[in-house]
Coordinates of C-alpha atoms and ligand atoms in Angstrom, one line a residue:
Chain A
X21 CA 96.9 89.0 133.5
X22 CA 95.2 86.3 135.5
X23 CA 93.1 84.8 133.0
X24 CA 89.8 83.4 134.1
X25 CA 87.4 81.7 131.8
X26 CA 84.3 84.0 131.4
X27 CA 81.6 83.0 133.6
X28 CA 78.4 81.5 132.3
X29 CA 74.8 82.6 132.9
X30 CA 74.3 84.8 130.2
X31 CA 71.3 85.3 128.0
X32 CA 71.7 82.9 124.6
X33 CA 73.4 84.9 121.6
X34 CA 71.9 85.5 118.4
X35 CA 74.0 87.1 115.5
X36 CA 72.6 90.8 115.3
X37 CA 70.3 91.4 112.3
X38 CA 70.4 94.6 110.3
X39 CA 68.8 96.9 112.6
X40 CA 70.6 95.9 115.6
X41 CA 73.9 95.8 113.7
X42 CA 73.5 99.3 112.3
X43 CA 72.5 100.7 115.7
X44 CA 75.5 99.2 117.2
X45 CA 78.0 100.7 114.4
X46 CA 76.1 104.1 114.7
X47 CA 76.9 104.0 118.3
X48 CA 80.6 103.7 117.4
X49 CA 80.5 106.7 115.3
X50 CA 78.6 108.7 118.0
X51 CA 81.3 107.7 120.5
X52 CA 83.9 108.8 118.3
X53 CA 82.3 112.3 118.1
X54 CA 81.9 112.2 121.9
X55 CA 85.6 111.4 122.3
X56 CA 86.5 114.0 120.1
X57 CA 84.2 116.8 121.0
X58 CA 86.5 119.4 120.1
X59 CA 86.8 118.5 116.5
X60 CA 83.0 118.3 116.2
X61 CA 82.8 121.9 117.5
X62 CA 85.3 123.3 115.1
X63 CA 83.7 121.4 112.2
X64 CA 79.9 121.8 113.0
X65 CA 79.9 125.2 114.8
X66 CA 82.9 127.3 114.4
X67 CA 83.7 127.0 110.7
X68 CA 80.1 127.3 109.5
X69 CA 79.8 130.6 111.6
X70 CA 82.8 131.8 110.0
X71 CA 81.6 131.0 106.5
X72 CA 78.3 132.7 106.9
X73 CA 79.8 135.8 108.2
X74 CA 82.5 135.9 105.4
X75 CA 79.8 135.3 102.8
X76 CA 77.2 137.6 104.3
X77 CA 79.4 140.6 104.8
X78 CA 81.7 140.1 101.8
X79 CA 79.0 139.8 99.1
X80 CA 76.0 141.8 100.7
X81 CA 77.4 145.1 99.9
X82 CA 78.6 144.1 96.2
X83 CA 75.6 142.1 95.3
X84 CA 72.5 143.2 97.3
X85 CA 73.3 146.5 99.0
X86 CA 72.2 145.4 102.5
X87 CA 72.8 142.5 104.7
X88 CA 69.3 142.1 105.6
X89 CA 68.2 142.1 102.1
X90 CA 71.0 139.7 100.8
X91 CA 70.7 137.2 103.7
X92 CA 67.1 136.2 102.9
X93 CA 68.5 135.0 99.5
X94 CA 71.9 133.8 100.6
X95 CA 71.0 131.7 103.9
X96 CA 69.4 128.6 102.2
X97 CA 72.3 128.4 99.9
X98 CA 74.9 128.6 102.6
X99 CA 73.2 125.7 104.4
X100 CA 73.9 123.7 101.4
X101 CA 77.4 125.1 101.0
X102 CA 78.1 124.1 104.6
X103 CA 76.7 120.7 104.6
X104 CA 78.0 119.4 101.2
X105 CA 81.8 119.7 102.1
X106 CA 81.1 117.9 105.4
X107 CA 79.8 114.8 103.5
X108 CA 83.2 114.7 101.7
X109 CA 84.7 114.4 105.0
X110 CA 82.4 111.4 105.9
X111 CA 83.8 109.7 102.8
X112 CA 87.4 110.5 103.8
X113 CA 86.9 109.1 107.2
X114 CA 85.3 106.0 105.8
X115 CA 88.3 105.2 103.6
X116 CA 90.8 105.7 106.5
X117 CA 88.5 103.3 108.6
X118 CA 88.2 100.7 106.2
X119 CA 92.0 100.5 105.6
X120 CA 92.5 100.2 109.4
X121 CA 92.3 97.2 111.6
X122 CA 88.8 97.4 113.2
X123 CA 87.2 96.7 109.7
X124 CA 89.4 93.8 109.5
X125 CA 87.8 92.5 112.7
X126 CA 84.3 93.5 111.5
X127 CA 84.8 91.4 108.5
X128 CA 85.2 88.1 110.3
X129 CA 82.4 88.8 112.7
X130 CA 78.8 87.3 112.3
X131 CA 76.7 90.4 112.1
X132 CA 74.9 91.9 108.9
X133 CA 77.9 93.3 107.1
X134 CA 76.3 96.4 105.3
X135 CA 75.9 97.8 108.9
X136 CA 79.6 98.7 108.8
X137 CA 78.4 101.3 105.9
X138 CA 75.2 102.3 107.1
X139 CA 76.2 103.1 110.7
X140 CA 78.6 105.7 109.9
X141 CA 76.9 107.3 106.9
X142 CA 73.5 107.5 109.2
X143 CA 75.3 108.7 112.3
X144 CA 77.0 111.5 110.5
X145 CA 73.6 113.0 110.1
X146 CA 74.2 114.1 113.7
X147 CA 77.1 116.3 112.4
X148 CA 75.2 117.7 109.5
X149 CA 72.2 118.4 111.8
X150 CA 74.4 120.3 114.3
X151 CA 75.9 122.5 111.4
X152 CA 72.4 123.1 110.2
X153 CA 71.2 124.5 113.5
X154 CA 74.1 126.7 114.0
X155 CA 74.0 128.3 110.6
X156 CA 70.1 128.6 110.8
X157 CA 70.3 130.4 114.3
X158 CA 73.2 132.5 113.3
X159 CA 71.3 133.5 110.3
X160 CA 68.3 134.4 112.5
X161 CA 70.5 136.6 114.5
X162 CA 71.7 138.3 111.6
X163 CA 68.3 139.1 110.3
X164 CA 67.1 136.2 108.3
X165 CA 63.3 136.1 108.3
X166 CA 62.0 133.0 106.4
X167 CA 58.5 134.1 105.0
X168 CA 56.9 130.8 105.4
X169 CA 57.5 130.8 109.3
X170 CA 58.4 127.9 111.2
X171 CA 56.9 125.2 109.4
X172 CA 58.8 126.1 106.3
X173 CA 62.0 126.3 108.0
X174 CA 61.6 122.9 109.4
X175 CA 60.8 121.4 106.0
X176 CA 63.6 123.2 104.4
X177 CA 66.2 121.8 107.1
X178 CA 64.9 118.4 106.7
X179 CA 65.3 118.8 102.9
X180 CA 69.0 120.0 103.3
X181 CA 69.6 116.9 105.7
X182 CA 68.0 114.6 103.2
X183 CA 70.2 115.9 100.4
X184 CA 73.3 115.8 102.5
X185 CA 72.6 112.0 103.1
X186 CA 71.9 111.5 99.3
X187 CA 75.3 113.3 98.5
X188 CA 77.3 111.5 101.1
X189 CA 76.7 108.1 99.3
X190 CA 78.7 109.5 96.3
X191 CA 81.6 110.3 98.7
X192 CA 81.0 106.9 100.4
X193 CA 81.7 105.2 97.1
X194 CA 84.7 107.1 96.4
X195 CA 85.9 106.4 100.0
X196 CA 85.7 102.6 99.3
X197 CA 87.3 102.7 95.9
X198 CA 90.1 105.0 96.9
X199 CA 93.4 103.5 98.3
X200 CA 94.3 106.7 100.2
X201 CA 92.3 109.1 102.2
X202 CA 94.2 112.0 100.5
X203 CA 92.7 110.6 97.2
X204 CA 89.1 110.8 98.3
X205 CA 89.5 114.6 99.6
X206 CA 91.4 115.5 96.4
X207 CA 89.1 114.1 93.9
X208 CA 86.0 114.9 95.9
X209 CA 86.7 118.6 96.4
X210 CA 87.8 119.1 92.7
X211 CA 84.1 117.6 92.1
X212 CA 82.5 119.7 94.8
X213 CA 83.9 123.1 94.5
X214 CA 83.0 123.8 90.9
X215 CA 79.6 122.5 91.5
X216 CA 79.1 124.8 94.6
X217 CA 80.3 127.9 93.1
X218 CA 78.9 127.4 89.6
X219 CA 75.4 127.4 91.1
X220 CA 72.8 129.7 92.4
X221 CA 74.1 129.6 96.0
X222 CA 75.7 133.0 95.9
X223 CA 73.9 134.9 93.0
X224 CA 70.7 134.8 91.2
X225 CA 71.0 133.2 87.8
X226 CA 68.8 135.7 86.0
X227 CA 71.4 137.8 86.0
X228 CA 73.8 135.5 84.0
X229 CA 74.2 135.1 80.2
X230 CA 71.7 132.6 78.8
X231 CA 74.0 129.7 78.3
X232 CA 75.4 130.0 81.7
X233 CA 72.1 130.2 83.3
X234 CA 71.2 126.8 81.6
X235 CA 74.3 125.1 82.9
X236 CA 74.0 126.5 86.4
X237 CA 70.2 125.8 86.4
X238 CA 71.0 121.9 85.8
X239 CA 73.6 121.8 88.4
X240 CA 72.2 119.4 91.3
X241 CA 73.3 122.0 94.0
X242 CA 71.2 124.6 92.2
X243 CA 68.3 122.4 92.0
X244 CA 68.5 121.6 95.7
X245 CA 69.2 125.2 96.7
X246 CA 66.3 126.2 94.7
X247 CA 64.0 123.8 96.6
X248 CA 65.5 124.7 100.0
X249 CA 64.9 128.5 99.1
X250 CA 61.3 127.7 97.9
X251 CA 60.4 125.9 101.3
X252 CA 61.7 128.7 103.4
X253 CA 59.9 131.5 101.7
X254 CA 56.8 129.4 100.7
X255 CA 57.4 129.9 97.1
X256 CA 58.3 126.2 96.0
X257 CA 56.1 124.9 93.2
X258 CA 55.4 121.3 92.2
X259 CA 58.3 121.5 89.5
X260 CA 60.7 122.7 92.2
X261 CA 59.7 119.7 94.5
X262 CA 60.0 117.1 91.8
X263 CA 63.2 118.2 90.8
X264 CA 64.6 118.6 94.4
X265 CA 63.4 115.4 95.4
X266 CA 64.3 113.6 92.1
X267 CA 67.9 114.6 92.5
X268 CA 68.1 113.1 95.9
X269 CA 66.5 109.8 95.0
X270 CA 68.5 109.7 91.9
X271 CA 71.7 109.8 94.0
X272 CA 70.6 107.4 96.6
X273 CA 69.4 104.8 94.1
X274 CA 72.5 104.8 92.0
X275 CA 75.2 105.4 94.7
X276 CA 73.9 103.5 97.9
X277 CA 73.8 100.0 96.2
X278 CA 76.9 100.6 94.3
X279 CA 78.8 101.6 97.4
X280 CA 77.4 98.4 99.4
X281 CA 78.2 96.2 96.4
X282 CA 81.8 97.5 96.3
X283 CA 82.2 97.2 100.0
X284 CA 80.9 93.5 100.2
X285 CA 83.0 92.7 97.1
X286 CA 86.2 94.2 98.5
X287 CA 86.9 91.1 100.7
X288 CA 87.0 88.8 97.5
X289 CA 90.0 90.9 96.2
Chain B
X125 CA 83.9 64.1 113.1
X126 CA 84.9 67.0 111.0
X127 CA 88.3 68.4 111.3
X128 CA 88.4 71.8 113.0
X129 CA 90.6 73.1 110.2
X130 CA 90.9 71.6 106.9
X131 CA 92.7 72.9 103.9
X132 CA 93.3 71.4 100.5
X133 CA 95.7 72.8 97.9
X134 CA 95.2 76.3 98.9
X135 CA 96.7 78.8 96.5
X136 CA 96.7 82.6 96.4
X137 CA 98.7 85.0 94.2
X138 CA 98.9 88.7 94.4
X139 CA 99.4 90.1 90.9
X140 CA 102.3 87.9 89.8
X141 CA 103.7 86.9 93.3
X142 CA 102.5 83.6 94.3
X143 CA 102.1 84.0 98.1
X144 CA 100.4 80.6 99.0
X145 CA 101.4 77.7 96.7
X146 CA 99.3 74.6 97.8
X147 CA 98.9 74.5 101.6
X148 CA 97.3 71.3 103.0
X149 CA 96.2 71.2 106.7
X150 CA 94.2 68.9 108.8
X151 CA 93.7 70.1 112.5
X152 CA 91.8 68.2 115.0
X153 CA 89.3 69.6 117.3
X154 CA 91.1 70.9 120.5
X155 CA 94.4 70.9 119.0
X156 CA 96.9 73.6 119.3
X157 CA 98.7 73.8 116.1
X158 CA 101.6 76.2 115.3
X159 CA 102.6 77.5 111.9
X160 CA 106.2 78.4 111.6
X161 CA 108.0 79.9 108.8
X162 CA 110.4 82.9 107.8
X163 CA 109.0 86.2 106.7
X164 CA 107.0 86.2 103.7
X165 CA 106.3 82.4 103.8
X166 CA 102.6 82.8 103.4
X167 CA 101.5 82.5 107.0
X168 CA 99.3 85.6 107.2
X169 CA 97.9 85.1 103.8
X170 CA 96.8 81.4 104.8
X171 CA 95.0 82.7 107.9
X172 CA 93.4 85.4 105.9
X173 CA 92.0 82.6 103.6
X174 CA 90.9 80.5 106.5
X175 CA 89.2 83.3 108.2
X176 CA 87.1 84.3 105.1
X177 CA 89.0 87.5 104.6
X178 CA 90.4 86.5 101.3
X179 CA 89.1 84.1 98.6
X180 CA 91.5 81.4 97.6
X181 CA 92.5 81.3 94.0
X182 CA 92.5 77.5 94.0
X183 CA 91.8 74.7 96.6
X184 CA 89.2 74.6 99.5
X185 CA 89.2 75.1 103.2
X186 CA 86.7 74.4 105.9
X187 CA 86.2 75.3 109.5
X188 CA 84.3 72.5 111.6
X189 CA 83.1 71.2 108.4
X190 CA 81.8 74.4 106.9
X191 CA 83.3 75.9 103.7
X192 CA 85.0 79.2 104.1
X193 CA 83.8 80.5 100.9
X194 CA 80.3 79.0 100.6
X195 CA 79.3 79.2 104.4
X196 CA 81.4 82.2 105.2
X197 CA 78.5 83.3 107.5
X198 CA 78.6 80.1 109.6
X199 CA 82.2 80.0 109.6
X200 CA 82.4 83.6 111.2
X201 CA 80.1 82.6 114.0
X202 CA 82.6 79.8 115.1
X203 CA 85.9 81.6 114.8
X204 CA 87.8 84.5 116.1
X205 CA 90.9 86.1 114.5
X206 CA 93.7 88.0 116.4
X207 CA 95.8 89.4 113.4
X208 CA 99.4 90.2 113.0
X209 CA 98.3 93.9 113.5
X210 CA 96.0 94.8 116.3
X211 CA 92.3 95.1 114.9
X212 CA 91.0 97.7 117.3
X213 CA 89.4 101.1 117.1
X214 CA 92.0 103.7 118.2
X215 CA 89.6 106.6 118.8
X216 CA 87.6 104.3 121.4
X217 CA 88.6 103.4 124.8
X218 CA 89.6 99.8 125.8
X219 CA 86.0 99.4 127.4
X220 CA 84.2 100.9 124.4
X221 CA 86.0 98.5 122.2
X222 CA 85.1 95.5 123.9
X223 CA 81.4 96.4 124.5
X224 CA 81.1 97.1 120.6
X225 CA 82.6 93.7 119.7
X226 CA 80.5 92.0 122.4
X227 CA 77.5 93.7 120.9
X228 CA 78.3 92.7 117.5
X229 CA 78.7 89.1 118.6
X230 CA 75.1 89.0 120.0
X231 CA 75.5 89.7 123.5
X232 CA 72.8 91.7 125.3
X233 CA 73.9 95.2 126.4
X234 CA 74.0 94.1 130.1
X235 CA 76.0 91.1 129.2
X236 CA 78.4 93.1 127.0
X237 CA 79.1 95.5 129.8
X238 CA 79.8 92.9 132.4
X239 CA 82.1 90.9 130.0
X240 CA 84.0 94.0 129.0
X241 CA 84.7 94.8 132.8
X242 CA 85.6 91.0 133.2
X243 CA 88.0 90.8 130.4
X244 CA 89.7 94.0 131.2
X245 CA 90.2 92.7 134.5
X246 CA 91.7 89.3 133.4
X247 CA 94.1 91.1 130.9
X248 CA 95.3 93.5 133.4
X249 CA 93.8 96.5 131.8
X250 CA 91.2 97.6 134.2
X251 CA 93.1 100.8 135.0
X252 CA 93.4 101.7 131.3
X253 CA 89.9 100.7 130.4
X254 CA 88.9 104.4 130.1
X255 CA 91.8 105.7 127.9
X256 CA 91.5 105.6 124.2
X257 CA 93.5 102.9 122.6
X258 CA 95.6 105.3 120.6
X259 CA 97.4 105.9 124.1
X260 CA 98.1 102.3 124.6
X261 CA 101.6 100.7 124.3
X262 CA 101.9 98.0 121.9
X263 CA 101.8 95.3 124.6
X264 CA 98.5 96.7 125.9
X265 CA 97.0 96.8 122.4
X266 CA 98.0 93.1 122.0
X267 CA 96.3 92.0 125.0
X268 CA 93.0 94.0 124.3
X269 CA 93.1 92.6 120.9
X270 CA 93.3 89.0 122.5
X271 CA 90.6 89.9 124.9
X272 CA 88.4 90.9 122.0
X273 CA 89.3 87.6 120.3
X274 CA 88.5 85.5 123.3
X275 CA 85.1 87.4 124.0
X276 CA 82.9 85.4 121.6
X277 CA 84.2 81.9 123.0
X278 CA 85.0 80.8 119.6
X279 CA 85.3 77.1 118.6
X280 CA 88.5 77.9 116.6
X281 CA 90.8 80.6 117.2
X282 CA 93.3 82.1 115.0
X283 CA 96.4 83.9 116.4
X284 CA 98.9 85.6 114.0
X285 CA 102.1 86.3 115.9
X286 CA 100.2 86.8 119.3
X287 CA 103.2 87.4 121.4
X288 CA 105.2 89.6 119.0
X289 CA 106.2 92.8 121.1
X290 CA 105.2 91.5 124.3
X291 CA 107.6 91.5 127.3
X292 CA 108.6 88.2 128.7
X293 CA 106.2 88.3 131.6
X294 CA 103.2 89.3 129.4
X295 CA 104.3 86.3 127.0
X296 CA 104.0 83.8 129.7
X297 CA 100.8 85.2 130.8
X298 CA 99.5 85.0 127.2
X299 CA 100.9 81.4 126.9
X300 CA 98.8 80.5 130.0
X301 CA 95.8 82.2 128.4
X302 CA 96.1 80.2 125.4
X303 CA 96.6 76.8 127.3
X304 CA 93.4 77.5 129.3
X305 CA 91.5 78.1 126.1
X306 CA 92.7 74.8 124.6
X307 CA 92.1 72.9 127.8
X308 CA 88.5 74.1 127.4
X309 CA 88.1 72.6 123.9
X310 CA 89.1 75.5 121.8
X311 CA 91.1 74.7 118.7
X312 CA 94.0 77.1 118.3
X313 CA 96.1 77.8 115.1
X314 CA 98.9 80.2 115.8
X315 CA 101.8 81.4 114.1
X316 CA 105.0 82.5 115.7
X317 CA 108.6 83.6 115.1
X318 CA 109.5 82.3 118.4
X319 CA 110.5 78.5 118.2
X320 CA 110.6 78.2 121.8
X321 CA 106.9 79.3 121.8
X322 CA 105.9 76.7 119.5
X323 CA 108.0 74.1 121.4
X324 CA 106.2 75.1 124.6
X325 CA 102.7 75.3 123.4
X326 CA 102.0 73.4 120.2
X327 CA 100.7 69.8 119.9
X328 CA 101.8 69.9 116.4
X329 CA 103.9 72.0 114.2
X330 CA 103.7 72.8 110.5
X331 CA 106.8 74.5 108.8
X332 CA 105.9 76.8 105.9
X333 CA 108.3 78.0 103.4
X334 CA 107.7 79.9 100.0
X335 CA 104.0 79.2 100.2
X336 CA 104.2 75.5 100.8
X337 CA 103.9 73.4 104.2
X338 CA 107.2 71.5 104.1
X339 CA 106.9 69.4 107.2
X340 CA 104.3 68.6 109.9
X341 CA 104.9 66.8 113.2
X342 CA 104.9 66.9 117.0
X343 CA 107.8 69.1 118.3
X344 CA 109.2 65.8 119.7
X345 CA 109.3 64.0 116.4
X346 CA 110.5 67.0 114.6
X347 CA 113.6 67.3 116.8
X348 CA 114.3 63.5 116.6
X349 CA 114.0 63.8 112.7
X350 CA 117.3 65.7 112.9
X351 CA 118.9 62.4 114.3
X352 CA 121.9 62.7 116.9
X353 CA 122.8 65.6 118.6
X354 CA 123.6 69.4 117.9
X355 CA 127.3 70.4 118.1
X356 CA 127.7 74.1 119.1
X357 CA 131.1 75.5 118.4
X358 CA 132.2 78.9 119.7
X359 CA 135.0 80.3 117.5
X360 CA 137.6 82.7 118.6
X361 CA 137.7 86.3 117.6
X362 CA 138.9 86.8 114.0
X363 CA 137.8 83.6 112.7
X364 CA 135.7 83.5 109.5
X365 CA 132.6 81.3 110.4
X366 CA 131.6 80.8 106.6
X367 CA 135.0 79.1 106.2
X368 CA 134.2 76.7 109.1
X369 CA 130.9 76.0 107.7
X370 CA 132.3 75.2 104.4
X371 CA 135.1 73.1 106.0
X372 CA 132.4 71.1 107.9
X373 CA 130.3 70.6 104.9
X374 CA 133.4 69.4 102.5
X375 CA 135.3 67.2 105.2
X376 CA 132.4 65.7 107.0
X377 CA 129.3 66.3 104.7
X378 CA 127.6 68.1 107.7
X379 CA 124.9 70.8 107.3
X380 CA 126.3 73.8 109.4
X381 CA 125.2 77.2 109.9
X382 CA 126.3 80.2 111.9
X383 CA 124.3 82.7 113.8
X384 CA 124.1 85.4 116.5
X385 CA 127.0 87.7 115.6
X386 CA 128.7 85.1 113.5
X387 CA 131.1 83.5 116.0
X388 CA 128.7 80.6 117.0
X389 CA 128.6 77.6 114.4
X390 CA 126.0 74.8 114.8
X391 CA 125.9 71.6 113.1
X392 CA 124.1 68.3 113.6
X393 CA 126.1 65.3 114.4
X394 CA 125.1 61.7 114.4
X395 CA 127.2 60.5 117.3
X396 CA 129.4 61.7 120.0
X397 CA 132.6 60.2 118.5
X398 CA 132.0 62.2 115.3
X399 CA 132.1 65.5 117.3
X400 CA 135.4 64.5 118.8
X401 CA 136.9 64.3 115.4
X402 CA 135.3 67.4 114.1
X403 CA 136.6 69.4 116.8
X404 CA 140.0 67.7 116.4
X405 CA 140.2 68.6 112.8
X406 CA 139.0 72.1 113.3
X407 CA 141.8 72.6 115.9
X408 CA 144.5 71.2 113.6
X409 CA 143.4 73.1 110.6
X410 CA 142.6 76.7 112.0
X411 CA 143.3 76.5 115.9
X412 CA 140.2 78.6 116.4
X413 CA 137.8 77.0 118.6
X414 CA 137.1 78.7 121.9
X415 CA 134.6 76.3 123.4
X416 CA 132.1 73.7 122.1
X417 CA 129.2 71.8 123.5
X418 CA 127.0 68.8 122.7
X419 CA 123.3 69.1 123.1
X420 CA 119.8 67.5 122.2
X421 CA 118.4 69.3 119.0
X422 CA 116.1 72.2 119.5
X423 CA 113.5 73.4 117.2
X424 CA 115.9 76.0 115.9
X425 CA 117.9 73.1 114.5
X426 CA 114.9 71.8 112.9
X427 CA 114.1 75.3 111.4
X428 CA 117.7 75.8 109.9
X429 CA 117.9 72.0 108.9
X430 CA 114.7 72.4 106.8
X431 CA 115.6 76.0 105.4
X432 CA 118.9 74.6 104.2
X433 CA 117.2 71.4 102.6
X434 CA 115.0 73.8 101.1
X435 CA 117.6 76.0 99.8
X436 CA 119.3 72.9 98.1
X437 CA 116.3 71.7 96.5
X438 CA 115.5 75.2 95.1
X439 CA 119.1 75.5 93.8
X440 CA 119.2 72.1 92.2
Ligands
ATP580 N1 98.1 92.3 99.7 C1 99.1 91.9 99.4 N2 99.6 92.3 98.0 C2 100.7 91.9 97.4 N3 101.6 91.0 97.9 C3 101.2 90.4 99.2 C4 100.0 90.9 99.8 N4 99.9 90.3 101.1 C5 100.9 89.4 101.1 N5 101.8 89.6 100.0 C6 103.0 88.8 99.7 O1 102.8 87.4 99.9 C7 103.8 86.8 100.4 C8 103.3 86.1 101.6 O2 103.1 87.2 102.7 P1 102.6 86.7 104.1 O3 102.1 88.1 104.8 O4 101.4 85.8 104.1 O5 103.7 86.2 104.9 P2 104.1 85.8 106.2 O6 104.5 84.3 106.3 O7 102.8 86.1 107.1 O8 105.3 86.5 106.8 P3 105.7 87.4 108.2 O9 106.2 86.4 109.0 O10 106.4 88.4 107.8 O11 104.3 87.9 108.7 C9 105.0 87.9 100.7 O12 105.7 87.8 99.7 C10 104.2 89.2 100.8 O13 104.9 90.1 100.0
MG581 MG1 102.5 87.4 108.8

């Protein structure tokens, strides 16, 4: 360790603003993904494929009679079913991270502090996108044929991504408040699984008793899935669009500022 | 000119436990100040308040004249912190860690890369630079952590037990690095459990116990304050050092303590002649002295003298 003073002749420094800070922290999350490529493949490729296969072949016989018929209905829902639990994982990671040393250093550094939250939240979109693409291509291979063609598929995929981002703020908040990562996954899964299954992901609500139909239809997951389905098959109307976008905006408007506030406040303990 | 670090009446409690109970500090620019004290004395909590990580319950503190609460953003531009526990990203490589921190400190991408290479080289980590930090040894982490602290060329640097867990060679090298920083005008506040380290490095030393600073001075003056010399007595096997300590206190009114496996007893003596009669008495009464020596006091002696005084004060 022959210590030399760092040599001069550098461009003068300015504390990074919000865009530069966010980009730098995003890069960190992307490097994590690169350094742990295997984990990414398992999470974004293997497990979504397994989920899709299980649901397609398990339920198609019982519910719709044929694979090619049922998958037209099922696939949009499976996209949501795949991505939402991934957002829980983002919250868990955030919780582990904040308790760790790097975030201590971040807090004593002169950059735009909310970037420490925006960075991972935004960069995780890459994981969601990878999973979306996997499920979509696998679905096409199994006979999924969106009626609205490529344009509809692109819009639907973008919407699912947007929905995932919106939901991820909920778990970012839980990740910020919880003391243990286990608490995050515990409480979040308790919240997420009932919502996912008491929805229209797997079955059409019109077959349900009236009261259950009402409950399932106001479930935000159902709202999002209804819009996704509508976009794929060209059947979305203005009401679907308003409800689907409304759910996302509501989640972002409530949970994003709250999360940032809690994070910034945390250092005042 | 404003002090590099100034604190007045800092207090911090966690629930009902008072961690810091009124700390005052005034550290000049370019000074190397060591904070010493037993475990749980409040050193880390004090540093957390001075580095904007914790808000004080009471009192004020400033870095280069900027208040740590009101001007936290300016303070952060002027400091760097190397904490008691390495603040690194375990899933990134050493090189990725340094470029990330350099970027967040506002270096251009090109500068950040060059700086990372340079620092890895300086801290003997060039070969490990492409491995994830999770695979590093404790000493390697400490060195990378310090490199990350130096990278912003801070005006004031906080080092919380920077040499804990380093081998003697790395420790010396780190001392050199710290001296080098100070020579270039950086103010350093460090905490340490190694009294020798404080003696070697520090311009001034502050002793902290139970959340209060109980003595501040140069190492020389602190040692002189003990007065006289230190008598070190090695007892024979089977002797109870606590008995000997009690005897020294009752017969001679000395503050004595035993350490290291128990057979060594140390006491401050005002003059050599007194040491003579102490040894004489001990041999008369217990015949248990194996060896003895008189020496100039060390910071260890100051540490124990202060801790003992403190104990008396609390008891009374
Ligand atoms: N987050 C916390 N919550 C509750 N108590 C705390 C917290 N941090 C510190 N303390 C308590 O405050 C006191 C001072 O702790 P601090 O970490 O400042 O000591 P220290 O001098 O750094 O000790 P060490 O030499 O062991 O590092 C201790 O009694 C500790 O238990
Ligand atoms: Mg400590």
